[in-house]
Coordinates of C-alpha atoms and ligand atoms in Angstrom, one line a residue:
M12 CA 90.3 0.6 32.2
A13 CA 87.2 1.7 30.4
K14 CA 84.9 1.7 33.4
G15 CA 82.7 4.7 33.1
R16 CA 83.3 5.0 29.3
T17 CA 80.1 6.2 27.6
F18 CA 79.0 6.2 23.9
D19 CA 76.7 8.3 21.7
L20 CA 75.3 5.2 20.0
V21 CA 74.4 2.1 21.9
I22 CA 73.2 -1.1 20.2
A23 CA 71.5 -3.7 22.4
A24 CA 70.8 -7.2 21.1
N25 CA 70.5 -10.6 22.7
R26 CA 73.9 -11.7 21.3
L27 CA 77.1 -9.8 21.0
P28 CA 78.5 -10.0 17.4
V29 CA 81.3 -12.3 18.5
D30 CA 81.8 -16.0 19.4
R31 CA 84.5 -17.2 21.8
V32 CA 86.8 -19.7 20.1
V33 CA 89.6 -21.8 21.7
D34 CA 92.5 -22.4 19.3
S35 CA 94.3 -25.8 19.3
D36 CA 97.1 -24.4 21.5
G37 CA 94.5 -23.5 24.1
T38 CA 94.5 -19.7 23.6
E39 CA 91.1 -18.0 23.6
R40 CA 90.0 -15.3 21.1
W41 CA 86.8 -13.6 19.9
R42 CA 85.6 -14.3 16.3
R43 CA 82.9 -12.3 14.5
S44 CA 79.8 -14.5 14.3
P45 CA 77.7 -14.9 11.2
G46 CA 74.0 -14.0 11.0
G47 CA 71.6 -11.4 9.7
L48 CA 71.7 -8.9 12.5
V49 CA 75.4 -9.1 12.9
T50 CA 76.1 -8.4 9.2
A51 CA 73.7 -5.5 9.3
M52 CA 74.9 -3.8 12.5
D53 CA 78.5 -4.2 11.5
S54 CA 77.9 -1.9 8.6
V55 CA 76.1 0.6 10.8
M56 CA 78.9 0.8 13.3
R57 CA 81.5 1.3 10.6
G58 CA 83.0 4.7 11.1
R59 CA 81.0 5.5 14.3
E60 CA 82.0 5.4 18.0
G61 CA 79.6 3.0 19.5
A62 CA 79.0 0.3 22.0
W63 CA 77.1 -3.0 21.7
V64 CA 75.4 -4.5 24.8
G65 CA 74.7 -8.3 24.6
W66 CA 75.3 -11.8 25.8
A67 CA 78.7 -13.3 24.9
G68 CA 77.2 -16.8 24.4
D69 CA 78.5 -18.7 27.4
P70 CA 76.3 -19.0 30.5
G71 CA 77.6 -17.6 33.8
E72 CA 79.9 -14.7 34.7
A73 CA 80.2 -12.2 31.9
P74 CA 83.6 -11.3 30.4
T75 CA 85.0 -7.9 31.1
P76 CA 83.9 -5.3 28.5
F77 CA 86.4 -5.1 25.6
D78 CA 87.1 -3.3 22.3
E79 CA 86.7 -5.4 19.1
G80 CA 87.3 -4.0 15.7
G81 CA 86.6 -0.4 16.8
M82 CA 83.4 -1.3 18.7
W83 CA 83.0 -1.4 22.4
L84 CA 81.5 -4.7 23.5
H85 CA 79.7 -4.8 26.8
P86 CA 78.8 -8.4 27.8
V87 CA 75.6 -9.0 29.9
E88 CA 75.6 -12.0 32.2
I89 CA 73.0 -14.8 31.6
S90 CA 73.0 -17.8 33.9
Q91 CA 72.4 -21.4 32.6
E92 CA 68.9 -21.3 34.1
E93 CA 68.2 -18.0 32.4
V94 CA 69.4 -19.4 29.0
E95 CA 66.8 -22.1 29.5
Q96 CA 64.0 -19.9 30.7
Y97 CA 64.6 -16.4 29.1
Y98 CA 66.2 -17.5 25.8
E99 CA 65.2 -21.1 24.9
G100 CA 61.9 -20.8 26.8
F101 CA 60.2 -17.5 26.7
S102 CA 61.9 -16.0 23.6
N103 CA 62.1 -19.1 21.4
D104 CA 59.3 -21.4 22.7
T105 CA 56.6 -18.7 23.6
L106 CA 57.2 -15.5 21.6
W107 CA 58.8 -17.1 18.4
P108 CA 55.8 -19.4 17.7
I109 CA 53.2 -16.7 18.5
Y110 CA 55.0 -14.1 16.3
H111 CA 55.2 -16.7 13.4
D112 CA 51.5 -17.6 13.1
V113 CA 51.7 -20.5 15.6
I114 CA 53.2 -22.9 13.1
V115 CA 54.0 -24.9 16.2
P116 CA 52.0 -24.4 19.4
A117 CA 53.4 -21.8 21.8
R118 CA 54.3 -22.9 25.4
F119 CA 53.5 -20.7 28.3
H120 CA 55.3 -21.0 31.6
R121 CA 55.3 -18.3 34.3
P122 CA 58.9 -18.9 35.5
W123 CA 60.0 -18.2 31.9
W124 CA 58.3 -14.8 32.0
V125 CA 59.9 -14.0 35.3
A126 CA 63.4 -14.8 33.8
Y127 CA 62.5 -12.7 30.7
E128 CA 61.7 -9.7 33.0
R129 CA 64.9 -10.2 35.0
V130 CA 67.2 -10.5 32.0
N131 CA 65.5 -7.5 30.3
Q132 CA 66.1 -5.5 33.5
R133 CA 69.8 -6.5 33.4
F134 CA 70.1 -5.3 29.8
A135 CA 68.5 -2.0 30.6
E136 CA 71.0 -1.4 33.5
A137 CA 73.9 -2.2 31.2
I138 CA 72.6 0.2 28.5
A139 CA 72.1 2.9 31.2
E140 CA 75.8 2.4 32.2
V141 CA 77.3 2.9 28.7
A142 CA 75.0 5.5 27.2
A143 CA 76.4 9.0 27.1
E144 CA 74.1 12.0 27.9
G145 CA 71.4 12.2 25.2
A146 CA 72.7 9.1 23.4
L147 CA 70.8 7.2 20.7
V148 CA 69.9 3.7 22.0
W149 CA 68.9 1.1 19.4
V150 CA 67.4 -2.0 20.9
H151 CA 66.9 -5.1 18.7
D152 CA 64.3 -7.8 18.5
Y153 CA 61.8 -9.8 20.4
Q154 CA 64.1 -11.0 23.2
L155 CA 64.3 -7.4 24.5
Q156 CA 60.7 -6.0 24.4
L157 CA 60.7 -4.7 27.9
V158 CA 64.0 -2.9 27.6
P159 CA 62.7 0.4 26.1
Q160 CA 60.5 1.2 29.1
L161 CA 63.1 0.0 31.6
V162 CA 65.8 2.2 30.0
R163 CA 63.5 5.2 29.9
E164 CA 63.0 4.8 33.7
L165 CA 66.7 4.7 34.3
R166 CA 67.8 7.3 31.7
P167 CA 65.0 9.7 30.6
D168 CA 67.6 11.7 28.7
V169 CA 68.4 9.2 25.9
R170 CA 66.4 8.5 22.7
I171 CA 65.3 4.9 22.4
G172 CA 64.5 3.0 19.2
W173 CA 63.5 -0.6 18.8
F174 CA 63.6 -2.7 15.7
N175 CA 61.7 -6.0 15.3
H176 CA 63.5 -8.5 13.0
I177 CA 60.6 -10.9 13.1
P178 CA 56.9 -10.3 12.2
F179 CA 54.5 -8.7 14.7
P180 CA 51.5 -11.0 15.1
P181 CA 47.9 -10.3 14.3
V182 CA 45.8 -9.1 17.3
E183 CA 44.1 -12.4 17.8
L184 CA 47.4 -14.3 18.2
F185 CA 49.1 -11.6 20.3
A186 CA 46.1 -11.7 22.6
Q187 CA 46.9 -15.2 23.6
L188 CA 50.0 -14.0 25.6
P189 CA 49.1 -13.7 29.3
W190 CA 51.7 -10.9 29.4
R191 CA 50.5 -8.9 26.4
S192 CA 49.9 -5.6 28.2
R193 CA 53.3 -5.7 29.8
L194 CA 55.0 -6.3 26.5
L195 CA 53.2 -3.4 24.8
T196 CA 54.0 -1.0 27.7
G197 CA 57.6 -2.2 27.5
L198 CA 57.8 -1.3 23.8
L199 CA 56.0 2.0 24.3
G200 CA 58.9 3.2 26.4
A201 CA 60.7 3.8 23.0
D202 CA 60.5 6.9 20.9
Y203 CA 60.4 5.0 17.7
L204 CA 59.5 1.4 16.8
G205 CA 60.6 0.0 13.5
F206 CA 59.1 -3.1 11.8
Q207 CA 59.8 -5.1 8.7
R208 CA 56.4 -4.5 7.0
T209 CA 53.6 -1.9 7.4
A210 CA 51.3 -4.9 8.3
D211 CA 53.6 -5.6 11.3
A212 CA 53.4 -2.0 12.5
Q213 CA 49.7 -2.0 12.1
N214 CA 49.3 -5.2 14.0
F215 CA 51.2 -3.6 16.9
I216 CA 49.1 -0.5 16.8
R217 CA 45.9 -2.5 16.8
S218 CA 47.1 -4.5 19.8
C219 CA 47.8 -1.2 21.7
R220 CA 44.3 0.0 20.9
R221 CA 42.8 -3.3 22.1
H222 CA 44.8 -4.0 25.2
L223 CA 45.9 -0.6 26.6
D224 CA 44.2 2.7 27.4
A225 CA 45.8 4.1 24.2
T226 CA 44.6 6.2 21.3
T227 CA 46.0 5.7 17.8
K228 CA 46.2 8.0 14.8
G229 CA 47.9 7.0 11.6
D230 CA 51.2 5.4 12.6
T231 CA 51.3 6.8 16.1
V232 CA 50.2 5.5 19.5
T233 CA 49.4 7.9 22.4
L234 CA 49.4 6.8 26.0
P235 CA 47.7 9.2 28.4
A236 CA 49.5 10.5 31.5
A237 CA 49.2 8.0 34.4
D238 CA 50.8 7.3 37.8
G239 CA 52.7 10.6 37.7
R240 CA 54.2 9.7 34.3
P241 CA 53.6 12.2 31.5
G242 CA 51.7 11.0 28.4
R243 CA 53.7 9.9 25.4
T244 CA 53.3 9.5 21.7
V245 CA 55.3 6.8 19.9
R246 CA 55.6 6.2 16.2
A247 CA 55.5 2.7 14.7
S248 CA 56.3 2.2 11.1
A249 CA 57.9 -0.1 8.5
V250 CA 61.6 0.2 7.8
P251 CA 62.6 -3.1 6.1
I252 CA 66.1 -4.4 6.8
S253 CA 68.6 -5.2 4.0
I254 CA 72.1 -6.4 3.4
D255 CA 75.5 -4.9 2.6
F256 CA 75.0 -5.1 -1.1
R257 CA 78.4 -3.6 -2.1
S258 CA 80.6 -5.8 0.0
L259 CA 78.8 -9.0 -1.0
D260 CA 78.7 -8.1 -4.7
E261 CA 82.4 -7.5 -4.5
L262 CA 83.0 -10.8 -2.9
A263 CA 80.8 -12.6 -5.4
R264 CA 82.8 -11.0 -8.3
S265 CA 86.1 -12.3 -6.9
P266 CA 87.9 -14.9 -9.1
A267 CA 88.2 -17.3 -6.2
V268 CA 84.4 -17.4 -5.6
K269 CA 83.7 -17.7 -9.3
A270 CA 86.1 -20.6 -9.5
R271 CA 84.6 -22.3 -6.5
A272 CA 81.1 -22.0 -7.9
Q273 CA 82.3 -23.9 -11.0
E274 CA 84.0 -26.5 -8.8
I275 CA 80.8 -27.0 -6.8
R276 CA 78.8 -27.6 -10.0
A277 CA 81.4 -30.0 -11.3
S278 CA 81.5 -31.9 -8.1
L279 CA 77.7 -32.3 -8.3
G280 CA 78.1 -33.8 -11.8
N281 CA 77.2 -30.5 -13.7
P282 CA 73.5 -31.0 -13.4
E283 CA 71.2 -29.1 -15.8
T284 CA 69.4 -27.6 -12.8
L285 CA 70.7 -27.1 -9.3
F286 CA 68.1 -26.2 -6.7
L287 CA 69.4 -24.6 -3.5
G288 CA 68.0 -23.9 0.0
V289 CA 69.9 -22.0 2.7
D290 CA 68.2 -21.6 6.1
R291 CA 68.7 -21.9 9.8
L292 CA 67.0 -25.3 10.6
D293 CA 63.8 -23.6 11.7
Y294 CA 60.2 -24.7 11.2
T295 CA 59.3 -21.2 9.9
K296 CA 61.4 -21.7 6.8
G297 CA 59.2 -24.2 5.0
I298 CA 62.1 -26.7 4.4
R299 CA 59.7 -29.7 4.6
H300 CA 57.3 -28.1 2.1
R301 CA 60.0 -27.5 -0.5
L302 CA 61.3 -31.1 0.0
K303 CA 57.8 -32.4 -0.4
A304 CA 57.3 -30.5 -3.7
Y305 CA 60.7 -31.7 -4.9
E306 CA 60.0 -35.3 -3.9
E307 CA 56.7 -35.3 -5.8
L308 CA 58.3 -33.9 -8.9
L309 CA 60.8 -36.8 -8.8
A310 CA 58.1 -39.3 -8.0
E311 CA 56.0 -38.2 -11.0
G312 CA 59.1 -38.4 -13.2
T313 CA 58.8 -34.7 -14.1
L314 CA 62.3 -34.3 -12.7
S315 CA 65.0 -36.9 -12.4
T316 CA 68.7 -37.3 -11.5
P317 CA 71.3 -36.7 -12.7
D318 CA 69.6 -33.8 -14.6
V319 CA 68.6 -32.1 -11.4
T320 CA 69.9 -32.1 -7.8
F321 CA 69.1 -30.2 -4.7
V322 CA 71.5 -28.8 -2.1
Q323 CA 70.0 -27.9 1.2
V324 CA 72.2 -26.1 3.8
A325 CA 70.4 -26.2 7.1
T326 CA 72.5 -24.3 9.7
P327 CA 72.1 -25.8 13.2
S328 CA 69.9 -23.7 15.4
R329 CA 68.2 -23.8 18.8
E330 CA 69.1 -27.4 19.2
R331 CA 67.9 -27.8 22.7
V332 CA 64.3 -26.7 22.0
D333 CA 62.0 -29.7 21.4
A334 CA 60.2 -28.3 18.3
Y335 CA 63.7 -27.9 16.7
K336 CA 64.7 -31.4 17.6
R337 CA 61.5 -32.8 16.1
L338 CA 62.0 -30.7 12.9
R339 CA 65.5 -32.0 12.5
T340 CA 64.3 -35.6 12.7
E341 CA 61.5 -35.0 10.2
V342 CA 63.8 -33.2 7.7
E343 CA 66.5 -35.8 8.0
T344 CA 64.0 -38.7 7.6
T345 CA 62.6 -37.0 4.5
V346 CA 66.0 -36.4 3.0
G347 CA 66.9 -40.1 3.7
H348 CA 63.7 -41.2 2.1
I349 CA 64.2 -39.1 -1.1
N350 CA 67.8 -40.2 -1.5
G351 CA 66.9 -43.8 -0.9
S352 CA 64.2 -43.7 -3.6
Y353 CA 65.6 -41.4 -6.2
S354 CA 69.4 -41.2 -6.0
T355 CA 71.6 -43.4 -8.2
I356 CA 75.3 -44.2 -7.6
G357 CA 77.1 -41.0 -8.4
A358 CA 73.9 -38.9 -8.7
Q359 CA 72.4 -37.9 -5.4
A360 CA 68.9 -36.4 -5.3
V361 CA 69.4 -34.2 -2.2
H362 CA 72.7 -33.0 -0.6
Y363 CA 71.8 -32.1 2.9
L364 CA 74.4 -30.1 4.9
H365 CA 73.7 -29.6 8.6
Q366 CA 76.6 -27.3 9.0
S367 CA 77.7 -23.7 8.9
Y368 CA 79.9 -22.4 6.1
P369 CA 82.2 -19.4 5.6
R370 CA 80.8 -16.4 3.7
E371 CA 82.9 -17.2 0.6
E372 CA 81.4 -20.6 0.3
M373 CA 77.9 -19.3 0.7
A374 CA 78.6 -16.8 -2.1
A375 CA 79.9 -19.6 -4.3
L376 CA 76.8 -21.7 -3.6
F377 CA 74.5 -18.9 -4.6
Q378 CA 76.4 -18.4 -7.8
A379 CA 76.3 -22.1 -8.6
A380 CA 72.5 -22.5 -8.0
D381 CA 70.1 -22.2 -10.9
V382 CA 67.0 -22.0 -8.7
M383 CA 67.0 -20.6 -5.2
L384 CA 64.2 -21.9 -3.1
V385 CA 63.1 -19.5 -0.3
T386 CA 59.8 -20.9 0.9
P387 CA 59.1 -19.8 4.5
L388 CA 55.7 -20.1 6.0
R389 CA 56.4 -16.8 7.8
D390 CA 59.6 -14.8 7.9
G391 CA 60.2 -11.2 9.0
M392 CA 62.4 -10.4 6.0
N393 CA 64.6 -13.3 4.8
L394 CA 68.1 -12.0 4.0
V395 CA 69.0 -15.1 2.1
A396 CA 66.7 -14.0 -0.8
K397 CA 68.5 -10.6 -1.0
E398 CA 71.9 -12.3 -0.7
Y399 CA 71.1 -14.6 -3.6
V400 CA 70.3 -11.9 -6.0
T401 CA 73.3 -9.9 -4.9
C402 CA 75.6 -12.7 -5.7
R403 CA 74.0 -13.1 -9.2
N404 CA 76.0 -10.3 -10.9
D405 CA 76.0 -12.7 -14.0
L406 CA 72.2 -12.1 -14.1
G407 CA 71.7 -15.8 -14.1
G408 CA 69.6 -17.8 -11.7
A409 CA 66.0 -17.6 -10.6
L410 CA 64.5 -16.8 -7.2
V411 CA 61.4 -18.7 -5.9
L412 CA 60.1 -16.7 -3.0
S413 CA 57.3 -17.2 -0.6
E414 CA 54.6 -14.5 -0.3
F415 CA 54.9 -14.9 3.5
T416 CA 58.3 -13.3 3.7
G417 CA 59.0 -9.6 4.3
A418 CA 61.3 -9.9 1.3
W419 CA 58.4 -10.6 -1.1
H420 CA 57.1 -7.1 -0.4
E421 CA 60.2 -5.7 -2.0
L422 CA 61.2 -8.4 -4.5
H423 CA 58.2 -8.5 -6.8
Q424 CA 60.2 -9.9 -9.8
A425 CA 60.8 -13.2 -7.9
F426 CA 58.8 -16.3 -8.8
V427 CA 56.2 -16.0 -6.0
C428 CA 54.9 -19.1 -4.3
N429 CA 52.5 -20.1 -1.5
P430 CA 54.5 -22.9 0.2
H431 CA 51.3 -24.4 1.7
D432 CA 50.1 -25.1 -1.9
I433 CA 52.4 -27.9 -2.8
E434 CA 50.9 -28.3 -6.3
G435 CA 51.4 -24.5 -6.9
L436 CA 54.9 -24.7 -5.5
K437 CA 55.8 -27.5 -7.9
Q438 CA 54.6 -25.5 -10.9
T439 CA 56.5 -22.4 -9.7
M440 CA 59.7 -24.5 -9.4
L441 CA 59.2 -25.7 -12.9
R442 CA 58.5 -22.2 -14.3
A443 CA 61.6 -20.8 -12.6
M444 CA 63.9 -23.6 -13.9
S445 CA 62.5 -23.3 -17.5
A446 CA 62.3 -19.6 -17.9
S447 CA 64.4 -18.3 -20.8
P448 CA 67.8 -16.9 -20.1
K449 CA 66.5 -13.5 -21.4
E450 CA 63.5 -13.5 -19.0
K451 CA 65.8 -14.5 -16.1
Q452 CA 68.2 -11.7 -16.9
R453 CA 65.3 -9.2 -17.0
L454 CA 64.0 -10.3 -13.6
M455 CA 67.4 -10.6 -12.0
R456 CA 68.4 -7.1 -13.1
A457 CA 65.3 -5.6 -11.5
L458 CA 65.8 -7.6 -8.3
R459 CA 69.4 -6.5 -8.0
R460 CA 68.5 -2.9 -8.5
R461 CA 66.0 -3.1 -5.7
V462 CA 68.6 -4.5 -3.2
S463 CA 71.4 -2.2 -4.4
D464 CA 69.2 0.9 -3.9
H465 CA 67.9 -0.3 -0.6
D466 CA 70.9 -1.7 1.1
V467 CA 71.6 -2.0 4.8
L468 CA 73.1 1.5 5.0
V469 CA 69.9 3.0 3.6
W470 CA 67.9 0.9 6.2
A471 CA 70.1 2.1 9.1
D472 CA 69.9 5.7 8.0
R473 CA 66.2 5.5 7.7
F474 CA 65.8 3.9 11.1
L475 CA 68.1 6.5 12.8
E476 CA 66.4 9.4 11.0
N477 CA 63.0 8.2 12.2
L478 CA 64.4 7.8 15.7
R479 CA 65.8 11.4 15.7
A480 CA 62.5 12.8 14.3
A481 CA 60.3 10.8 16.7
P482 CA 57.4 12.9 18.2
D483 CA 58.4 12.9 21.9
R484 CA 61.6 14.8 22.7
P485 CA 62.9 13.6 26.1
P486 CA 63.9 16.2 28.7
R487 CA 67.7 16.9 28.9
R488 CA 69.1 15.8 32.2
T489 CA 70.4 18.6 34.4
G490 CA 71.7 16.7 37.4
K491 CA 75.3 15.6 37.9
E492 CA 74.5 12.0 38.8
R493 CA 76.7 10.6 36.1
S494 CA 80.2 11.5 35.1
Ligands
GDG509 C1 66.0 -13.1 11.5 C2 64.5 -13.1 10.9 C3 65.2 -11.4 9.2 C4 72.9 -18.9 7.3 N1 73.7 -20.0 7.3 C5 74.9 -19.6 7.1 C6 74.9 -18.2 7.1 N2 73.7 -17.8 7.2 C7 73.3 -16.4 7.2 C8 72.5 -16.1 5.9 C9 71.8 -14.8 6.3 C10 71.5 -15.1 7.8 O1 72.4 -16.1 8.2 C11 70.1 -15.6 8.0 O2 69.2 -14.5 7.9 P1 67.7 -14.7 7.5 O3 67.1 -13.4 7.3 O4 67.6 -15.6 6.3 O5 66.9 -15.4 8.7 P2 67.0 -15.4 10.4 O6 68.2 -16.0 10.9 O7 65.7 -16.1 10.8 O8 66.9 -13.9 10.8 C12 64.5 -12.8 9.4 C13 66.6 -11.4 9.9 O9 66.5 -11.7 11.2 C14 67.2 -10.0 9.7 O10 66.3 -9.0 10.2 O11 65.4 -11.3 7.8 O12 63.2 -12.7 8.9 O13 63.9 -14.3 11.2 O14 72.6 -13.7 6.3 O15 73.4 -15.9 4.8 N3 76.1 -17.5 6.9 C15 77.2 -18.1 6.8 N4 77.3 -19.5 6.9 C16 76.2 -20.3 7.0 O16 76.3 -21.5 7.1 N5 78.4 -17.4 6.6

């Protein structure tokens, strides 16, 4: 019925914020999916009339657009071959490693690029269909870097913003991409480009200077007029993402979550120190590094069970990509080795959970943990760090945080670590666990204030404000080509 329905705010991301589930009686329904972006945009859409353009998660024909919790969801079709080439291939096996310091080698395949271009074009067409005259279009992340320019060609009347959830790589790494100029031109179709850190925005601006006929000044890039297209000036700056502090804080204060946190500690044998890691099972997260540090502390006898234990939640992720399969094998072998060597009956050294949990359970785990280990080798932001401090309204707990996360640039009262420096990481873990309750309270209070004052709503407002104030005002359309 809603064919032709248009919206003043259009979000575009690789995935729609829902998963299709089939109940035991065979009926199908949509369920809100977990994850950083979903949580963030959910808050942004609250109280606004908006549409979300994205993939529904199953290859093949897209479901008909539908309304879900006050948001219009417009599915984009992606075939099985495109899932392999555009998503698993170009997005997660080419761009993801390049944008994360080449922790694993990037793989370049020309058919993957062709699929990436084709899917980006399809997203642009879907956005053009649902955007109202003069709408704000907010495109998300590395999977859709060509979309800003493609939308601009179809709909010069709309304002286009793009936000990168992951880092933007240094010039030398970005230069490896055979399609580097096309990616930059694709992004420069936007009016405003948001990044997690100033360093990411600067990396982007430097790459534009190096690879395009562009001039840069401060945080803007100017492309001269060419091929009948007018010149444009685009702003690129940092606007770090955050979380919905108030709703998570409220959840963490609930008696059910508090009781569950106690229950978790009791079922682990009430250890003196509970270490916790919560990550997608991804090689960027430094899971192996933290396990190595922990194993060495056990081997030296500095730590021992049952005084300490370690819970690692490793949510399944990108399981068909080879680098992820290898990582899983490595992590699971290491966990097996640690448990084989240092567990005793009734006192396990590592509890490894390759599963996804409800939000309430995550909040309880955060409350139960004495030391949260966030040790990525590179991470755009890392929302888990912000979620942990949000759940610690008791002002207990300690956060160990890698200097290679975007979060570190905001959370200076964390126990900072360089995860490559295993000796240093071990010392930081020990300092965090043995800090006095008073010191922990002082640090946690400051961390919580930062997240509370810079929550997801502040982030979204800042992004949209920057988008509205962007230098280039697009011409209003005068034709009657759309109803
Ligand atoms: C990308 C960037 C950036 C995880 N397991 C479960 C679960 N989660 C939730 C966490 C958190 C989210 O997923 C993960 O967000 P992160 O920020 O930690 O990491 P990425 O998935 O890599 O996200 C990252 C982010 O985008 C946002 O811009 O910060 O740098 O890489 O919210 O709590 N949630 C539930 N069950 C689980 O088992 N409910």
